[in-house]
Each structure stands twice: as structure tokens, then as C-alpha cells.
């Protein structure tokens, strides 16, 4: 484990940033860390946070946004220390140069692909639920206040899907419990960051559910939204978030496919699985990628061709799993 205050003890300028299109864990860890370092080091130390656009709900909930340089501009030639949070250095986007020019590069992350770390000082634990959990573990409790706790909590909620994904460990819950004790409104956070959708998002979700098709004996579900429908509801790409997870929560379903038309014959495809299917393998065959239970790709083809080709790959995996399960059962019976 690293000691973050020791690492930055003589620094006069500190930069902090995370990946492009920041999510709750990325923005939460950056803003929590900035406020924590301010509490520990005082205002003689300059602390700059570089972030891209965050969602409306994160914008309403996250504290410490005064530290953010949304335009990525700075007059610091080279930071004494630069913290790269929730990604590897090459994913920092417009702040990448600041990181690589800094006197000391510190990297805190939980992505498997970044297991080696991109800094001179690295705290990368792929098993951790979130970067916010890792940040908490290197923080000295005396400098954590309600705002730091709130931002860390938002990150943990985001990356664990409100403690439902398999990355949620006993330690995750312990830390979340400690953070909760700082007294912010955690139920309002859950509602705003996790459940709340605007009216357009609700309508397009309803439409996607209504038109979904269950196939492969009910083990697979698919739905598609075309451009005309998106235009009718004035829905944008970001309004499609969460639809595939909703499809995947249908009883008996092992795998969900949701796609929407970006341009004629170009579809953004999202895949979710309950664990029976490795959807990253499916997405990779179409030039995409992701995790075993959540993956995606962009495909140039007709809707029917995509479904036919994808479902063949999914069926192959399900059949292999059925065969393995049957063999294991037979072995157990012997
Ligand atoms: Mn994360």
C-alpha cells in the first residue's frame, strides 16, 4: 500500500485527473482526493483537477468542483506530482501531457488492463470494487470530511451498481458503511446517481422493453431502437444507458442484446450476461470488447444480420455450458 501524504509531502503543485468521459468513480475519486489533499496540506499547495464533461446527476451531487479546470488549461509548466486516477496514463485525454511531464507520477486504479501501473508510484488492485475504494484505503481518517466521504461513496455506488455487481466484497461494504457514517443523504444519492432517469429516458426505455423479443427458449432477449424512434422521442445516445441492464433482468434470461441505430446500417450494440455467456468474447468478434458480463461494439450491418451472427455465437457458448454442466452432474452422480 502507498502512503499518499508521504508521496506528496514536499509538493507545491499537484495535478489530478482521470479517464475521458468520466463516470462517477473517476470524477468521485479525483474530487475526493483533491479535497482530502487540501484538508491535509492546507491552501499553500496548489491543487488542480482536470475532468471532461460529467453527467447532470453527477454534476448535482459531487462536491469539490471548484478544483476542476474544465477547459484543461493551466499555467503550471510541470506539476510536482500528478495523480492519474481510475485509468492508465494513456487514457487521460487532454491531461495526458501534464501527467507524463510531472516530476512524480502517481497512479491509483483498479483496471485489470493497467495491472502494472503507469506511474513511478502505483496502487493498482484489479480486485478492488472501485478507485474510490482504493483512495479511501490510502487516506488518513483525520483528513476525511463529509464531502470527501460523499464523493467516495458516489464512486463506489457507481462502479458496484449500488452494491449488486460481483466486484462488491465485504471490504467494499465495510468502507461504504464507514463513509455513510459521515452523515450525507445516502438514499438521495442512490436515487439521483443510480435510479433517476429523465422523462425522455423513461419513454425510450419503455419503448425498448415493449418491443423486446425473447428467443433461444427464453434465454436470450433483444431489443432495437431505430433512428426514427430516437428522433421521435428526441433521445440521444446517452439516453440509452441502462436499457440493456433492464432487459437482462428478465427472469430466465442469460444474455441481453440492446442496439440502437447511430446511422443507416450502423448500430451501437450493448451486451449483458448473468455469467453463463462471456459477452466480451462475443463483442470482440465484432471489433468491440469489455468484461465477461458487460461488453459492447459498433457494427456496420443490417439489424437481422447482426442478430443472426451474434445469436449463433451466444448459442454456441450456452450449448458448451449446458454440456459442461451435464458432464459435471454425471460426474457427481457416479
Ligand atoms: Mn472505476
Coordinates of C-alpha atoms and ligand atoms in Angstrom, one line a residue:
X1 CA 0.0 0.0 0.0
X2 CA 1.2 3.5 -0.7
X3 CA 1.2 6.5 1.7
X4 CA -0.2 9.3 -0.4
X5 CA 0.7 12.1 2.1
X6 CA 4.3 10.9 2.2
X7 CA 4.4 10.8 -1.6
X8 CA 3.3 14.4 -2.0
X9 CA 4.8 15.9 1.2
X10 CA 7.2 18.4 -0.4
X11 CA 5.0 19.3 -3.4
X12 CA 3.9 22.8 -4.2
X13 CA 1.7 21.9 -7.2
X14 CA -0.4 18.8 -7.6
X15 CA -2.5 17.8 -10.6
X16 CA -5.2 15.2 -10.6
X17 CA -7.1 13.7 -13.5
X18 CA -8.9 10.5 -14.7
X19 CA -10.1 9.0 -17.9
X20 CA -12.0 10.7 -20.8
X21 CA -15.8 10.7 -20.4
X22 CA -15.5 10.5 -16.6
X23 CA -18.0 8.3 -14.7
X24 CA -18.9 8.5 -11.0
X25 CA -15.9 6.5 -9.9
X26 CA -13.4 8.6 -11.9
X27 CA -14.9 12.0 -11.1
X28 CA -15.6 11.0 -7.5
X29 CA -12.1 9.8 -6.8
X30 CA -10.5 12.9 -8.4
X31 CA -12.7 15.3 -6.4
X32 CA -12.4 13.4 -3.1
X33 CA -8.6 13.3 -3.5
X34 CA -8.4 17.0 -4.2
X35 CA -10.5 17.9 -1.1
X36 CA -8.6 15.4 1.0
X37 CA -5.2 16.8 0.0
X38 CA -6.5 20.3 0.6
X39 CA -7.6 19.3 4.2
X40 CA -4.2 17.6 4.8
X41 CA -1.8 20.1 3.1
X42 CA -3.6 23.5 3.5
X43 CA -4.0 26.2 0.9
X44 CA -0.3 26.9 0.2
X45 CA -0.3 23.9 -2.1
X46 CA -1.9 24.4 -5.5
X47 CA -4.3 21.6 -6.5
X48 CA -5.8 21.3 -10.0
X49 CA -8.3 18.7 -11.1
X50 CA -8.8 18.1 -14.9
X51 CA -12.0 16.5 -15.9
X52 CA -14.1 16.2 -19.0
X53 CA -17.9 16.6 -19.1
X54 CA -19.8 14.7 -16.3
X55 CA -23.5 13.7 -16.3
X56 CA -26.1 16.1 -15.0
X57 CA -26.8 13.9 -11.9
X58 CA -23.0 13.7 -11.1
X59 CA -22.8 17.5 -11.5
X60 CA -25.6 18.0 -9.0
X61 CA -24.2 15.5 -6.4
X62 CA -20.4 15.7 -6.5
X63 CA -18.6 18.2 -4.1
X64 CA -15.3 19.9 -4.7
X65 CA -16.0 21.0 -8.3
X66 CA -14.2 24.3 -7.5
X67 CA -10.9 22.4 -8.1
X68 CA -11.8 21.5 -11.6
X69 CA -10.3 23.1 -14.7
X70 CA -13.0 22.0 -17.2
X71 CA -11.1 23.6 -20.1
X72 CA -7.9 21.7 -19.3
X73 CA -5.9 24.9 -19.2
X74 CA -3.1 25.5 -16.7
X75 CA -0.1 27.8 -16.2
X76 CA 1.9 25.2 -14.3
X77 CA 4.7 24.1 -16.6
X78 CA 5.3 20.9 -14.8
X79 CA 3.4 19.6 -11.7
X80 CA 5.5 18.4 -8.7
X81 CA 3.1 15.5 -8.5
X82 CA 0.3 14.3 -10.8
X83 CA -2.2 11.7 -9.8
X84 CA -3.8 9.6 -12.5
X85 CA -7.0 8.0 -11.1
X86 CA -9.2 5.2 -12.4
X87 CA -7.2 4.6 -15.6
X88 CA -3.8 4.2 -17.2
X89 CA -1.8 7.3 -18.2
X90 CA -2.6 6.9 -21.9
X91 CA -6.4 7.3 -21.3
X92 CA -6.1 10.7 -19.6
X93 CA -7.0 12.5 -22.8
X94 CA -6.2 16.2 -22.7
X95 CA -4.3 16.0 -19.4
X96 CA -2.0 13.2 -20.5
X97 CA 0.9 15.5 -21.2
X98 CA 0.6 17.0 -17.7
X99 CA 0.9 13.5 -16.2
X100 CA 3.9 12.5 -18.2
X101 CA 5.7 15.8 -17.7
X102 CA 5.2 15.8 -13.9
X103 CA 8.2 15.3 -11.5
X104 CA 6.3 12.5 -9.8
X105 CA 3.6 10.3 -11.4
X106 CA 1.2 8.5 -9.1
X107 CA -1.3 6.0 -10.4
X108 CA -4.3 4.7 -8.5
X109 CA -6.6 2.3 -10.4
X110 CA -8.5 -1.0 -10.4
X111 CA -8.5 -1.9 -14.1
X112 CA -7.0 -5.3 -15.0
X113 CA -5.5 -4.0 -18.2
X114 CA -3.5 -1.5 -16.1
X115 CA -2.2 -4.1 -13.6
X116 CA 1.4 -2.9 -14.0
X117 CA 0.5 0.8 -13.4
X118 CA 1.6 3.9 -15.3
X119 CA 3.3 5.9 -12.6
X120 CA 6.5 5.8 -10.6
X121 CA 4.2 5.2 -7.7
X122 CA 1.4 2.7 -8.3
X123 CA -1.5 1.4 -6.3
X124 CA -3.4 -0.7 -8.8
X125 CA -5.6 -3.5 -7.4
X126 CA -7.8 -5.1 -10.0
X127 CA -9.8 -7.0 -7.4
X128 CA -11.0 -3.7 -5.8
X129 CA -14.5 -2.6 -6.5
X130 CA -13.6 0.9 -7.5
X131 CA -10.9 3.5 -7.5
X132 CA -12.8 5.3 -4.8
X133 CA -12.4 2.3 -2.5
X134 CA -8.6 2.3 -3.2
X135 CA -8.4 6.0 -2.5
X136 CA -10.2 5.5 0.9
X137 CA -7.7 2.8 1.8
X138 CA -4.7 5.2 1.4
X139 CA -6.4 8.1 3.2
X140 CA -5.7 9.1 6.8
X141 CA -9.1 9.3 8.5
X142 CA -8.3 12.6 10.3
X143 CA -8.4 14.5 6.9
X144 CA -11.6 12.9 5.6
X145 CA -14.7 15.1 6.0
X146 CA -18.3 14.8 4.9
X147 CA -17.6 16.0 1.3
X148 CA -14.7 13.6 0.8
X149 CA -16.8 10.8 2.1
X150 CA -19.7 11.7 -0.1
X151 CA -17.6 11.8 -3.3
X152 CA -16.0 8.4 -2.5
X153 CA -19.4 6.9 -1.8
X154 CA -20.7 8.1 -5.2
X155 CA -17.8 6.4 -6.9
X156 CA -18.4 3.1 -5.1
X157 CA -22.1 3.2 -5.8
X158 CA -21.4 3.8 -9.5
X159 CA -18.9 1.0 -10.0
X160 CA -20.7 -1.6 -8.0
X161 CA -24.2 -0.8 -9.4
X162 CA -25.3 0.0 -5.9
X163 CA -23.5 -3.0 -4.4
X164 CA -25.1 -5.5 -6.8
X165 CA -22.2 -6.5 -9.1
X166 CA -19.8 -9.3 -8.3
X167 CA -17.0 -6.8 -7.6
X168 CA -18.7 -6.0 -4.3
X169 CA -16.7 -7.5 -1.5
X170 CA -17.2 -7.5 2.3
X171 CA -14.5 -4.8 2.5
X172 CA -16.4 -2.7 0.0
X173 CA -19.5 -2.8 2.3
X174 CA -17.3 -2.0 5.3
X175 CA -15.8 1.0 3.6
X176 CA -19.3 2.2 2.3
X177 CA -20.6 1.8 5.9
X178 CA -17.8 4.0 7.3
X179 CA -18.4 6.6 4.6
X180 CA -22.1 6.6 5.3
X181 CA -21.4 7.5 8.9
X182 CA -20.3 11.0 7.8
X183 CA -23.9 11.8 7.6
X184 CA -24.7 12.7 4.0
X185 CA -28.1 11.7 2.4
X186 CA -27.1 8.3 1.0
X187 CA -30.6 7.4 -0.1
X188 CA -30.9 10.6 -2.1
X189 CA -27.5 9.8 -3.7
X190 CA -28.7 6.3 -4.7
X191 CA -31.9 7.8 -6.2
X192 CA -30.1 10.6 -8.1
X193 CA -27.0 8.8 -9.2
X194 CA -28.4 5.3 -9.8
X195 CA -32.1 5.2 -10.4
X196 CA -33.2 8.6 -11.6
X197 CA -33.9 9.0 -15.4
X198 CA -35.3 12.0 -17.2
X199 CA -38.7 11.6 -19.0
X200 CA -37.1 11.0 -22.4
X201 CA -35.0 8.2 -20.9
X202 CA -38.1 6.7 -19.3
X203 CA -40.1 6.8 -22.5
X204 CA -37.3 5.3 -24.7
X205 CA -36.8 2.6 -22.0
X206 CA -40.5 1.7 -22.1
X207 CA -40.4 1.5 -25.9
X208 CA -37.4 -0.8 -25.8
X209 CA -39.0 -3.1 -23.3
X210 CA -42.3 -3.1 -25.2
X211 CA -40.6 -4.1 -28.4
X212 CA -38.2 -6.6 -27.0
X213 CA -38.1 -10.2 -28.3
X214 CA -37.4 -13.2 -26.2
X215 CA -35.7 -16.1 -28.1
X216 CA -33.5 -19.1 -27.7
X217 CA -36.1 -20.7 -25.4
X218 CA -36.2 -17.5 -23.3
X219 CA -32.5 -17.5 -22.5
X220 CA -31.8 -14.5 -24.8
X221 CA -33.5 -11.2 -25.2
X222 CA -33.0 -8.5 -27.8
X223 CA -34.4 -5.0 -28.5
X224 CA -33.6 -2.4 -31.0
X225 CA -34.3 1.3 -31.3
X226 CA -34.0 2.8 -34.8
X227 CA -33.2 6.4 -35.7
X228 CA -36.7 7.4 -36.5
X229 CA -37.8 6.4 -33.0
X230 CA -34.9 8.2 -31.4
X231 CA -35.8 11.3 -33.3
X232 CA -39.5 11.0 -32.3
X233 CA -38.6 10.9 -28.6
X234 CA -35.7 13.4 -29.1
X235 CA -33.4 10.8 -27.5
X236 CA -29.7 11.0 -27.6
X237 CA -27.0 8.2 -27.3
X238 CA -26.6 9.0 -23.6
X239 CA -30.3 8.4 -23.1
X240 CA -29.8 4.7 -24.0
X241 CA -27.7 4.0 -20.9
X242 CA -29.2 1.3 -18.6
X243 CA -31.7 -0.1 -21.1
X244 CA -29.6 -3.3 -21.7
X245 CA -29.4 -4.0 -17.9
X246 CA -33.1 -3.7 -17.6
X247 CA -33.5 -6.2 -20.4
X248 CA -31.0 -8.5 -18.7
X249 CA -33.0 -8.6 -15.5
X250 CA -35.8 -10.5 -17.2
X251 CA -36.5 -13.9 -15.5
X252 CA -34.7 -16.8 -17.2
X253 CA -32.6 -14.6 -19.4
X254 CA -28.8 -15.5 -19.6
X255 CA -27.9 -12.8 -22.1
X256 CA -29.4 -9.5 -23.3
X257 CA -28.6 -7.6 -26.5
X258 CA -29.7 -4.0 -27.0
X259 CA -28.8 -2.0 -30.1
X260 CA -29.7 1.4 -31.4
X261 CA -29.1 2.9 -34.9
X262 CA -26.4 5.5 -35.0
X263 CA -26.6 5.9 -38.8
X264 CA -28.2 3.8 -41.5
X265 CA -26.7 0.3 -41.2
X266 CA -24.5 1.3 -38.2
X267 CA -25.6 0.1 -34.8
X268 CA -24.2 0.6 -31.3
X269 CA -24.6 -2.8 -29.6
X270 CA -24.6 -3.4 -25.9
X271 CA -24.4 -6.9 -24.3
X272 CA -25.1 -8.1 -20.8
X273 CA -24.9 -11.6 -19.3
X274 CA -25.7 -13.3 -16.0
X275 CA -22.3 -15.2 -16.2
X276 CA -23.5 -18.1 -18.4
X277 CA -22.1 -16.3 -21.5
X278 CA -18.9 -14.4 -21.8
X279 CA -20.1 -11.4 -23.8
X280 CA -16.7 -9.8 -24.1
X281 CA -15.8 -12.8 -26.4
X282 CA -18.9 -12.1 -28.5
X283 CA -18.2 -8.3 -28.7
X284 CA -14.6 -9.0 -29.6
X285 CA -15.7 -10.9 -32.7
X286 CA -17.3 -7.6 -33.9
X287 CA -14.4 -5.4 -33.1
X288 CA -15.6 -4.4 -29.6
X289 CA -14.7 -5.5 -26.1
X290 CA -15.4 -5.2 -22.4
X291 CA -15.9 -7.5 -19.5
X292 CA -17.4 -11.1 -19.3
X293 CA -20.7 -9.8 -18.1
X294 CA -20.8 -6.4 -19.8
X295 CA -19.5 -5.6 -23.3
X296 CA -20.2 -3.6 -26.4
X297 CA -19.3 -3.0 -30.0
X298 CA -20.3 -0.8 -33.0
X299 CA -21.3 -2.8 -36.1
X300 CA -21.9 -1.9 -39.7
X301 CA -24.6 -4.3 -40.9
X302 CA -28.3 -4.8 -41.1
X303 CA -30.2 -5.5 -37.8
X304 CA -31.1 -9.0 -38.9
X305 CA -27.5 -9.9 -39.9
X306 CA -26.2 -8.7 -36.6
X307 CA -28.8 -10.6 -34.6
X308 CA -28.2 -13.8 -36.6
X309 CA -24.4 -13.7 -36.3
X310 CA -24.5 -12.7 -32.6
X311 CA -27.0 -15.2 -31.5
X312 CA -25.1 -18.0 -33.2
X313 CA -22.1 -17.1 -31.0
X314 CA -24.2 -16.9 -27.9
X315 CA -25.9 -20.2 -28.6
X316 CA -22.5 -21.9 -29.1
X317 CA -21.5 -20.7 -25.6
X318 CA -24.7 -21.7 -24.0
X319 CA -24.6 -25.2 -25.5
X320 CA -21.0 -25.6 -24.4
X321 CA -22.1 -24.6 -20.9
X322 CA -25.0 -27.0 -20.9
X323 CA -22.7 -29.8 -22.0
X324 CA -20.2 -29.0 -19.2
X325 CA -23.0 -28.8 -16.6
X326 CA -24.4 -32.1 -17.7
X327 CA -21.0 -33.7 -17.6
X328 CA -20.3 -32.3 -14.1
X329 CA -23.7 -33.6 -12.9
X330 CA -22.9 -37.0 -14.3
X331 CA -19.5 -37.0 -12.6
X332 CA -21.2 -36.1 -9.3
X333 CA -23.8 -38.9 -9.7
X334 CA -21.1 -41.5 -10.2
Ligands
LIG1 MN1 -13.7 2.7 -11.8

